[in-house]
PDB file of C-alpha atoms and ligand atoms in Angstrom:
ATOM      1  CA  UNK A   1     -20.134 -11.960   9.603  1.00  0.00           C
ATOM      2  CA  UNK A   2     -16.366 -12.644   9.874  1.00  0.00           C
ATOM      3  CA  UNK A   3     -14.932 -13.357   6.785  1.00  0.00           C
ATOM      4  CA  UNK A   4     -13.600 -16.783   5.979  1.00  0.00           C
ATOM      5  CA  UNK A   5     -10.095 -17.992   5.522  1.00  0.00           C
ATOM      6  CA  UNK A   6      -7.737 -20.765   4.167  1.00  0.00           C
ATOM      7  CA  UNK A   7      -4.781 -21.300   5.917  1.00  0.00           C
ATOM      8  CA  UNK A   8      -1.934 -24.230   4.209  1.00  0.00           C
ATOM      9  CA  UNK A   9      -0.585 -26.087   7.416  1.00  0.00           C
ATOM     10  CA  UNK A  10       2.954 -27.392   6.476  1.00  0.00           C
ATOM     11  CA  UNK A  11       3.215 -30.217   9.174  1.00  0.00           C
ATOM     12  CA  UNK A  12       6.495 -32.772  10.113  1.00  0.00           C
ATOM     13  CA  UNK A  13       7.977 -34.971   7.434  1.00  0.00           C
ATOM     14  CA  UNK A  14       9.214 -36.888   9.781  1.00  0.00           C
ATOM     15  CA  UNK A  15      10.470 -35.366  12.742  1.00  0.00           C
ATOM     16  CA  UNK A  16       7.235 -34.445  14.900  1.00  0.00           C
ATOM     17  CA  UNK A  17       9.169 -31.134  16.453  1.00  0.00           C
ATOM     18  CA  UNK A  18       9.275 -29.472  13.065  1.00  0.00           C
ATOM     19  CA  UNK A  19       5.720 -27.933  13.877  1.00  0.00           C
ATOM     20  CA  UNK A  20       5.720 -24.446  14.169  1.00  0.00           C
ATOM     21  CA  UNK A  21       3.908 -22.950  17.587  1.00  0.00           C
ATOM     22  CA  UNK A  22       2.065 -20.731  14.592  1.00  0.00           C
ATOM     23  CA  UNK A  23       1.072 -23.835  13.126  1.00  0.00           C
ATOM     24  CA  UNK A  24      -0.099 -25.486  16.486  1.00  0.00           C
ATOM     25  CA  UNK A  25      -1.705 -22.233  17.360  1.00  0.00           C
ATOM     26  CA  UNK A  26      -3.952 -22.097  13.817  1.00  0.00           C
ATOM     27  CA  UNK A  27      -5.043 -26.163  14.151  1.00  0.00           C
ATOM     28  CA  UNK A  28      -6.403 -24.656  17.719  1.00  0.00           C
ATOM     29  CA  UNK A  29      -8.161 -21.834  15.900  1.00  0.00           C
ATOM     30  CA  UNK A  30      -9.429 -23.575  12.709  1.00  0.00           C
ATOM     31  CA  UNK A  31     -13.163 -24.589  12.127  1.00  0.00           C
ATOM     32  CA  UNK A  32     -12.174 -28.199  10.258  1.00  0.00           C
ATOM     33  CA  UNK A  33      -9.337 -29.234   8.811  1.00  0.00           C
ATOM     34  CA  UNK A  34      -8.943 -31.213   5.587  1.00  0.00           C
ATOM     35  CA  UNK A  35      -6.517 -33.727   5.891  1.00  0.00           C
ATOM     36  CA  UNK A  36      -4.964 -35.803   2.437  1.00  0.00           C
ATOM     37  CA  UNK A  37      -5.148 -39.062   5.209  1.00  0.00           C
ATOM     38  CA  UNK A  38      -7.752 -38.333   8.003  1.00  0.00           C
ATOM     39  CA  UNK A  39      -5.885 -40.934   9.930  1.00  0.00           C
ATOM     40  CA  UNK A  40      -2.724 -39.554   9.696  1.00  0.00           C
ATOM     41  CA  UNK A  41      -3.844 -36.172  10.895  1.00  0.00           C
ATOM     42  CA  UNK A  42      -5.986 -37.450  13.246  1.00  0.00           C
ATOM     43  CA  UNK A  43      -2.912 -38.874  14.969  1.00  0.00           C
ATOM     44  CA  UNK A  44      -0.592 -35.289  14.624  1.00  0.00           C
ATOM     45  CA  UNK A  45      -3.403 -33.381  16.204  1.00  0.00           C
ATOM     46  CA  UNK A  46      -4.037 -36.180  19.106  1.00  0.00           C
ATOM     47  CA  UNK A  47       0.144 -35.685  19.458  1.00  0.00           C
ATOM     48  CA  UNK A  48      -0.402 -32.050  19.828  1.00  0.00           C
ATOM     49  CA  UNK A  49      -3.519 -32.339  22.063  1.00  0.00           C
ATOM     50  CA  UNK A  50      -6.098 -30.827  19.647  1.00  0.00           C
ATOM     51  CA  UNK A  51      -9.434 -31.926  18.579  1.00  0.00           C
ATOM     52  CA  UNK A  52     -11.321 -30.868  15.582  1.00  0.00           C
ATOM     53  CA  UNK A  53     -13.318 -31.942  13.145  1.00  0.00           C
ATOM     54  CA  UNK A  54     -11.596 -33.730  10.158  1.00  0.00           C
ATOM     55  CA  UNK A  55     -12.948 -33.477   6.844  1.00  0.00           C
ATOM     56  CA  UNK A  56     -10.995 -35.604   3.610  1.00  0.00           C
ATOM     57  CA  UNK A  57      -9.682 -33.381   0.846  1.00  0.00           C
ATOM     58  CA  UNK A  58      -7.611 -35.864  -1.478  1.00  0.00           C
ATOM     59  CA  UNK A  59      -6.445 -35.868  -4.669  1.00  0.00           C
ATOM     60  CA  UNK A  60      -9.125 -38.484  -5.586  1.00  0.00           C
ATOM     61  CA  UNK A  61     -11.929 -36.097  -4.264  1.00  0.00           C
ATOM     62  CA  UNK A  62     -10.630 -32.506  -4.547  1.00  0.00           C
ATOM     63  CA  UNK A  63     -12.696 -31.743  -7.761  1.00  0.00           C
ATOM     64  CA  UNK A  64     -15.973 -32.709  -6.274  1.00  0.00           C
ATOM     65  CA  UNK A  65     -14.906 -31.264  -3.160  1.00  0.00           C
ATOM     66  CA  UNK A  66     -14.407 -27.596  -4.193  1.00  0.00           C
ATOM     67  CA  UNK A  67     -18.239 -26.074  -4.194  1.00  0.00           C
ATOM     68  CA  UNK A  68     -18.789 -27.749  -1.089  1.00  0.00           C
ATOM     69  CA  UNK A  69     -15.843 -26.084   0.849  1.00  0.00           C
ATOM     70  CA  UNK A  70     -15.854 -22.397  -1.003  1.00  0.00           C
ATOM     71  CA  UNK A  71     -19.776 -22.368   0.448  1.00  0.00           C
ATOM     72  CA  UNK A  72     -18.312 -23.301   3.953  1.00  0.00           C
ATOM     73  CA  UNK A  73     -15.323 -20.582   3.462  1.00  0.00           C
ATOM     74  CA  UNK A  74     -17.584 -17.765   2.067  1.00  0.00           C
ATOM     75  CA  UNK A  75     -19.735 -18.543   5.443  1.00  0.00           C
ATOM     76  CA  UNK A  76     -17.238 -16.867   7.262  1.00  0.00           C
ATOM     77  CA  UNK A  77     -15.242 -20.592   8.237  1.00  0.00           C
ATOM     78  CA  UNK A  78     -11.750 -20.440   8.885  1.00  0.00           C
ATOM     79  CA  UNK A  79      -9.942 -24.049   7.199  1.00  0.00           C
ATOM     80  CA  UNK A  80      -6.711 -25.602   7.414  1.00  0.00           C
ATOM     81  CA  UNK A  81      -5.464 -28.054   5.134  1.00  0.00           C
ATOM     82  CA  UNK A  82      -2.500 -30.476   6.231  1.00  0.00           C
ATOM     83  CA  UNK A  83      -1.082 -32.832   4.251  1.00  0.00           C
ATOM     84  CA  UNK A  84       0.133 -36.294   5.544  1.00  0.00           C
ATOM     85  CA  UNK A  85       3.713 -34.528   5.234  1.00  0.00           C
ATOM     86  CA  UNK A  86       5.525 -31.275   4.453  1.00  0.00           C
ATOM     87  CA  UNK A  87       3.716 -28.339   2.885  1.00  0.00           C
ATOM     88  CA  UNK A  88       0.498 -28.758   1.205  1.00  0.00           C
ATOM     89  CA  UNK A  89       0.658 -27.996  -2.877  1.00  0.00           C
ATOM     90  CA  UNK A  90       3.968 -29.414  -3.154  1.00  0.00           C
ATOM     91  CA  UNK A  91       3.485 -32.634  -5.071  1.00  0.00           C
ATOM     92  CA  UNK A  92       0.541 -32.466  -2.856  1.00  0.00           C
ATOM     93  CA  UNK A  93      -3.165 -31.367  -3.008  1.00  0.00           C
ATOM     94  CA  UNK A  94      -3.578 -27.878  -2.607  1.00  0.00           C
ATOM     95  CA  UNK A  95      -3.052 -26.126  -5.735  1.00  0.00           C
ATOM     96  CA  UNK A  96      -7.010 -26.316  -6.702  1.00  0.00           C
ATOM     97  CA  UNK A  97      -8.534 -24.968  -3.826  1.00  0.00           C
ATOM     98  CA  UNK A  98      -5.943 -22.145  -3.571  1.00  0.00           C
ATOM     99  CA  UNK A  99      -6.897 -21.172  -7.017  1.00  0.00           C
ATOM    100  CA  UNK A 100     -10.774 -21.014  -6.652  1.00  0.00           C
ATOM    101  CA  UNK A 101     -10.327 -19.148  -3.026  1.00  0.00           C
ATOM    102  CA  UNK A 102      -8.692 -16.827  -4.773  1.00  0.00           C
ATOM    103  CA  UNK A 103     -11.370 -16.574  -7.491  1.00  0.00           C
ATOM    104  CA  UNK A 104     -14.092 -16.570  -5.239  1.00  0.00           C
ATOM    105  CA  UNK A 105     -12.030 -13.256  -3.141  1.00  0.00           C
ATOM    106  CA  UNK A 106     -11.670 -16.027  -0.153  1.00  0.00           C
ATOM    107  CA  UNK A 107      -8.554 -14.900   2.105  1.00  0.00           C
ATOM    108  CA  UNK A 108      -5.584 -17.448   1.529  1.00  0.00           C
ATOM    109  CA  UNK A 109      -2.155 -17.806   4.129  1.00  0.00           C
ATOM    110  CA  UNK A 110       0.570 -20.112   3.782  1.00  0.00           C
ATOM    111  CA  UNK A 111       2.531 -20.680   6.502  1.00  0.00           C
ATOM    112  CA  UNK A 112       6.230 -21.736   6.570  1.00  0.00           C
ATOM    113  CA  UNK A 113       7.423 -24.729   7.459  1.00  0.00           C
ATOM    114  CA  UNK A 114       8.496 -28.268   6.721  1.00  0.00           C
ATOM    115  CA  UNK A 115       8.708 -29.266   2.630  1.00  0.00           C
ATOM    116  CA  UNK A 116      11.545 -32.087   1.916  1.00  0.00           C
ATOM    117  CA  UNK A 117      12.966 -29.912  -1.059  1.00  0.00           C
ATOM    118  CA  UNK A 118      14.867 -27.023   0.736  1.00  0.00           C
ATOM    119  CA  UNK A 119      16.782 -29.138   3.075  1.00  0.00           C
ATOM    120  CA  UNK A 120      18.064 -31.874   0.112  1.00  0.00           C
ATOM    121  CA  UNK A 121      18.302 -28.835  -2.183  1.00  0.00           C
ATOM    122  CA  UNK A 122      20.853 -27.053   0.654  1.00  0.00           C
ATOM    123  CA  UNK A 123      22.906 -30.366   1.566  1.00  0.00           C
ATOM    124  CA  UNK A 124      23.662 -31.079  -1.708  1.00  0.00           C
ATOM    125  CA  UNK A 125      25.932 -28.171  -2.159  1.00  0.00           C
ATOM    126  CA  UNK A 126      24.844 -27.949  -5.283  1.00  0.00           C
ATOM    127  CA  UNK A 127      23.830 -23.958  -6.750  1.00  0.00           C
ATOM    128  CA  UNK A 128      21.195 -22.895  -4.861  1.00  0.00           C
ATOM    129  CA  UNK A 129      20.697 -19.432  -6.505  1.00  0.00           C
ATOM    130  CA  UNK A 130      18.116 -21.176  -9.073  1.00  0.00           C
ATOM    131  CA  UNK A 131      17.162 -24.138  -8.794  1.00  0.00           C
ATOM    132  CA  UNK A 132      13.651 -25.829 -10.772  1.00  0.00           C
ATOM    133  CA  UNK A 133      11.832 -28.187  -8.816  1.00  0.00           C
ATOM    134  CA  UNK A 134      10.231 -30.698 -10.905  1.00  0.00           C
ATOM    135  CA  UNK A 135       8.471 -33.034  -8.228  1.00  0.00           C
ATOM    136  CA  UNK A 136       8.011 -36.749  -9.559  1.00  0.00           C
ATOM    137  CA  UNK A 137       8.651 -37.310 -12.706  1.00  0.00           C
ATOM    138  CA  UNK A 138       5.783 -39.321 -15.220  1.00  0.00           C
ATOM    139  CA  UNK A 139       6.037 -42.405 -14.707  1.00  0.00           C
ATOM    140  CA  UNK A 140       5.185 -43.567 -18.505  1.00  0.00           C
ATOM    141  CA  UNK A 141       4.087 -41.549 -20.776  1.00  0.00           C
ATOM    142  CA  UNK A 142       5.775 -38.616 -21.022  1.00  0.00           C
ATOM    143  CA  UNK A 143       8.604 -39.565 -19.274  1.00  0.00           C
ATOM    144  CA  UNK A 144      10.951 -39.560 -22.085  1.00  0.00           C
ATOM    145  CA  UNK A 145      10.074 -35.968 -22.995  1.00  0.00           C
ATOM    146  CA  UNK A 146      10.197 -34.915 -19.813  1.00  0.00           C
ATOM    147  CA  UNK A 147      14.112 -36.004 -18.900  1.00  0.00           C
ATOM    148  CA  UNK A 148      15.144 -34.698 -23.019  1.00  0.00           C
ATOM    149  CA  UNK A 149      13.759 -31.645 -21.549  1.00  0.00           C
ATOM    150  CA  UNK A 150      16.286 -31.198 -19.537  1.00  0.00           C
ATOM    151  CA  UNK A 151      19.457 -31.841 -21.180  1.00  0.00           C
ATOM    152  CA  UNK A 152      20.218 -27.795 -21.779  1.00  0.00           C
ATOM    153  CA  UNK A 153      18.557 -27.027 -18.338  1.00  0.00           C
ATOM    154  CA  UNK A 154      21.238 -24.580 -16.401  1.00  0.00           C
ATOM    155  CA  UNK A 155      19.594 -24.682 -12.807  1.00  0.00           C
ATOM    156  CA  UNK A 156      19.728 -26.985 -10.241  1.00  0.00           C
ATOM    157  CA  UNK A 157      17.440 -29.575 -10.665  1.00  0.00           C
ATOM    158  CA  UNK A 158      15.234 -30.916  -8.215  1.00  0.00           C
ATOM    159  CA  UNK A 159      12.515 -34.343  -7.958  1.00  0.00           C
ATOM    160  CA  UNK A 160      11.226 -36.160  -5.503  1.00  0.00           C
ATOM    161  CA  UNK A 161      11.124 -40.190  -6.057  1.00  0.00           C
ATOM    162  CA  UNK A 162       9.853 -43.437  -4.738  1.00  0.00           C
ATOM    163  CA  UNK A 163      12.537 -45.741  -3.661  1.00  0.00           C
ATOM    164  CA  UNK A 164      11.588 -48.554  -6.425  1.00  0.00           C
ATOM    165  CA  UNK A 165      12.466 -45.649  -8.951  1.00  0.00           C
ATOM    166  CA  UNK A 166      15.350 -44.519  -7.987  1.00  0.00           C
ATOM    167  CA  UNK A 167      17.928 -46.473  -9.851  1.00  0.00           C
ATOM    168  CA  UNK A 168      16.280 -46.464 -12.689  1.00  0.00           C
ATOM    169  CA  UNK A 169      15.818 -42.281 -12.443  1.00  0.00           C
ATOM    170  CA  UNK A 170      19.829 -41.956 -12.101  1.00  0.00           C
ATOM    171  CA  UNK A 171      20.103 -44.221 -15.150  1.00  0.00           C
ATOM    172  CA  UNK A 172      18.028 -42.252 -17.204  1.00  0.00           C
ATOM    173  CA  UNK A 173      19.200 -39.354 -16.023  1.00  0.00           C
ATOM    174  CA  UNK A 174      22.629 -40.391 -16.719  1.00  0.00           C
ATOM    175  CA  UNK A 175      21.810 -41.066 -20.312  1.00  0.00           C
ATOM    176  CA  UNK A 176      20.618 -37.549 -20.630  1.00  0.00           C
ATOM    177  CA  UNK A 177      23.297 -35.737 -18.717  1.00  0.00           C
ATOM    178  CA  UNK A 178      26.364 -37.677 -19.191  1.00  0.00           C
ATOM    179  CA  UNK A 179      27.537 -40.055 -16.455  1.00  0.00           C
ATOM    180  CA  UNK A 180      29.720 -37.378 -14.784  1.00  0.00           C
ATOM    181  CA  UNK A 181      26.757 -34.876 -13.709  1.00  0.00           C
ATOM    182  CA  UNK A 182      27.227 -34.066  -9.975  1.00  0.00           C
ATOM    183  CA  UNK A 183      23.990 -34.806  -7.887  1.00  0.00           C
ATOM    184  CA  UNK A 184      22.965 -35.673  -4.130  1.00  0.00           C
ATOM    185  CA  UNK A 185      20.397 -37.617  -3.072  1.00  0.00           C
ATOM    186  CA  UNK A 186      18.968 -37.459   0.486  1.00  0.00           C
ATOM    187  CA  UNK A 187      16.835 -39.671   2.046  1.00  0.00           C
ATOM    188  CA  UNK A 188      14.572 -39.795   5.398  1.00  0.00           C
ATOM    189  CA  UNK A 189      15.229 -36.011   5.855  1.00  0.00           C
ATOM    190  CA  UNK A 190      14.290 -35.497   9.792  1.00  0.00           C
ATOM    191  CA  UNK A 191      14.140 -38.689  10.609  1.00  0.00           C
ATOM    192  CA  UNK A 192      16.679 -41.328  12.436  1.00  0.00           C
ATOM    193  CA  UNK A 193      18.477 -42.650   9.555  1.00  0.00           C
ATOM    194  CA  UNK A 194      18.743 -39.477   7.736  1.00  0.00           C
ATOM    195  CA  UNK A 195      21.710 -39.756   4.799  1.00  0.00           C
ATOM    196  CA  UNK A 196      22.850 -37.630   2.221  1.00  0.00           C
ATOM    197  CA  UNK A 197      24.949 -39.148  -0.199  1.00  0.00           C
ATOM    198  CA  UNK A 198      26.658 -36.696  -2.636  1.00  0.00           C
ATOM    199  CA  UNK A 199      28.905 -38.147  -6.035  1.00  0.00           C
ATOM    200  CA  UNK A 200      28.306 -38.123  -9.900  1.00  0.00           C
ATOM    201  CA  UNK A 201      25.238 -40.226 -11.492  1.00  0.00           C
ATOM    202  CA  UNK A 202      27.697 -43.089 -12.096  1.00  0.00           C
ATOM    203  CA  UNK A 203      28.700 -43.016  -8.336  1.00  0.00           C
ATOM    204  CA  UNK A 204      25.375 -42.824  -7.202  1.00  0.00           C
ATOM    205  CA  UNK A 205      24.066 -45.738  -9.556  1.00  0.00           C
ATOM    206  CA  UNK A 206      27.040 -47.546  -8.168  1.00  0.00           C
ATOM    207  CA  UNK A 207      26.081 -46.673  -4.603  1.00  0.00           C
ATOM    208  CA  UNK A 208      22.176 -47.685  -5.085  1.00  0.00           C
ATOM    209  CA  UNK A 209      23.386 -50.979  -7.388  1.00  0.00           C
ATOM    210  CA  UNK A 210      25.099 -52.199  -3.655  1.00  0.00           C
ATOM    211  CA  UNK A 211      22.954 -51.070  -1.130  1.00  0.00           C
ATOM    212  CA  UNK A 212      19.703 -51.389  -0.109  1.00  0.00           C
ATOM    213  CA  UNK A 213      16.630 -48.426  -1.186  1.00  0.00           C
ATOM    214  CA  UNK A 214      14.455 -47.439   1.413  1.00  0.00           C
ATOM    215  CA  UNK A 215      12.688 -44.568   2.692  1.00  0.00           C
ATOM    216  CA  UNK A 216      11.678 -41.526   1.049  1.00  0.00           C
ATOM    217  CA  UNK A 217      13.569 -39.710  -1.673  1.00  0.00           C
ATOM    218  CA  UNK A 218      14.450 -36.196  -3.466  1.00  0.00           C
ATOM    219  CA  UNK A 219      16.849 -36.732  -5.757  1.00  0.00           C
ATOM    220  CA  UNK A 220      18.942 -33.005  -6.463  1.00  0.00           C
ATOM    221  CA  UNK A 221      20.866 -32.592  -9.862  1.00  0.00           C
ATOM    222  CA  UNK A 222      23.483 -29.872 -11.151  1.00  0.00           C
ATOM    223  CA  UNK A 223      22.479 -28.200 -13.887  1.00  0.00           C
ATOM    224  CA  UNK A 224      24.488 -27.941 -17.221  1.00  0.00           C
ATOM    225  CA  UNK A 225      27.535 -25.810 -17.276  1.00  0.00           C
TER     226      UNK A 225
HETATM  227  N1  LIG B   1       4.250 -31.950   0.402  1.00  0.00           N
HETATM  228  C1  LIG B   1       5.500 -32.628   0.620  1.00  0.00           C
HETATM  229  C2  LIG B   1       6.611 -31.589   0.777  1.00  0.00           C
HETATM  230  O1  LIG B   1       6.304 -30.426   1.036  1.00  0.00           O
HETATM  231  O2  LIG B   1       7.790 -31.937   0.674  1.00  0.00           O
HETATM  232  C3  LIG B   1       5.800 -33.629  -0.480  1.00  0.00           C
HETATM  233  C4  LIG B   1       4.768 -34.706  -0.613  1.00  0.00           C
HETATM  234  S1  LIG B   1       5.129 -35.879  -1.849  1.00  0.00           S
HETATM  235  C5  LIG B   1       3.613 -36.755  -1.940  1.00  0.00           C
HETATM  236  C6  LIG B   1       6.100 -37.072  -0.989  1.00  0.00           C
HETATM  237  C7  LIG B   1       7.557 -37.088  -1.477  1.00  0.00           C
HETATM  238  O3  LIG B   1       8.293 -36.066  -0.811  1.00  0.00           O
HETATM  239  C8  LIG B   1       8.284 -38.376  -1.146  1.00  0.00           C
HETATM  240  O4  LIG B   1       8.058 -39.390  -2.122  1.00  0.00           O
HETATM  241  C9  LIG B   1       9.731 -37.920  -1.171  1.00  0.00           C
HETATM  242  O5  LIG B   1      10.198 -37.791  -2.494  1.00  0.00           O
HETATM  243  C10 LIG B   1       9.594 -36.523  -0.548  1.00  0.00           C
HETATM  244  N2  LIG B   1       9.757 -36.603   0.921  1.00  0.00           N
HETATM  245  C11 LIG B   1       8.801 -36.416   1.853  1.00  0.00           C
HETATM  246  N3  LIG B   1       9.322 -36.571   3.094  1.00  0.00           N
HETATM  247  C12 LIG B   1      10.643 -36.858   2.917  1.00  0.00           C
HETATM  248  C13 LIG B   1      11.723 -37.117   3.811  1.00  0.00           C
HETATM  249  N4  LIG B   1      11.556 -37.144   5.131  1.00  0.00           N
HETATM  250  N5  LIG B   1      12.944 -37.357   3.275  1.00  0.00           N
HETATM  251  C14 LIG B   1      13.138 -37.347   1.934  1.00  0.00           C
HETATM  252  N6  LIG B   1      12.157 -37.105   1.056  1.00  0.00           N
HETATM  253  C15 LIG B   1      10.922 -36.862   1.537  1.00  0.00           C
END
């Protein structure tokens, strides 16, 4: 029996011809794929001409989903699991199954691809040597802890955020790292209104205080020097 395999699809956040042919080429091949939205896959594979079976892996189900999928994978089924956008495990479902295919001796491939930190992390300018990528912050409780935390940090530091969060991130970051911390924020990487807006947390408050927040976020900080 051929032996089964999980393969991590990174797929467009926002510009559909940031699929890789690889990436095309192992949605042909897969048995299933678990999508975080079945609906938004659904609609990337009908884009790209492929039809297979969808099944839901979300972070509301992934726990009860595990025994049910490591059965499928040790009967010799070959899965891909796409996130709605940019590579799955990143502030995304993922990390789980990895971790019990591994357990289980199941075959595991990432491919490269689309994730909204590397591009925001590169146009900021900021060092990208090391960098610590701290995907969204809590939202309450541990919060507070979480940005103290960071006051002696030395390497780039990198979130993602929701546009109703934003201003109030900078501010609190600002209280934590002193007004004049360089940072860059980008916003709808890949897509038509694409911006990257580069200042200190004051300018940056100032900017997001005057003009309207929408679209997606990641939010890229200097470190301490
Ligand atoms: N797995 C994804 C990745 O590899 O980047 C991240 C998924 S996370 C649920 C969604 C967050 O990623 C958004 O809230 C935003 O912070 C960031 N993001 C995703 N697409 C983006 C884009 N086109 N521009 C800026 N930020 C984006």
């Amino acid at each position: 029996m051929q032996a089964g395999k999980l393969i991590l699809i990174p797929t467009p956040i926002g510009n559909l011809e940031d699929i890789t042919l690889r990436a095309i080429r192992m949605l042909k091949e897969a048995d299933a794929v678990l999508a975080e939205d079945t609906r938004v896959t659904g609609k990337l594979l009908h884009h790209l001409g492929i039809s297979k079976p969808l099944w839901s892996y979300h972070a509301h189900n992934e726990h009860k989903q595990i025994a049910h999928l490591i059965s499928e994978l040790n009967q010799g089924k070959m899965l891909a699991l796409a996130s709605d956008a940019g590579t799955p495990a990143i502030s995304d479902p993922g990390f789980l199954l990895v971790r019990e295919c591994l357990k289980a001796g199941i075959k595991v491939e990432c491919l490269p691809g689309p994730t909204a930190f590397v591009p925001a992390l590169v146009k900021s300018g900021l060092p990208s040597d090391s960098f610590s990528f701290l995907g969204f912050l809590p939202e309450k409780k541990g919060r507070q802890t979480a940005l103290q935390a960071l006051a002696l940090e030395k390497r780039t530091l990198v979130f993602y955020e929701s546009p109703h969060r934003i201003l109030k991130t900078l501010q609190q970051l600002s209280e934590v790292l002193g007004l004049d911390r360089r940072c860059s924020v980008s916003r709808e990487l890949t897509k038509l209104y694409e911006e990257t807006i580069n200042g200190t947390l004051q300018e940056l408050i100032l900017h997001f205080e005057t003009h309207p927040i929408k679209g997606e976020f990641v939010l890229v900080v200097e470190g301490k020097v």
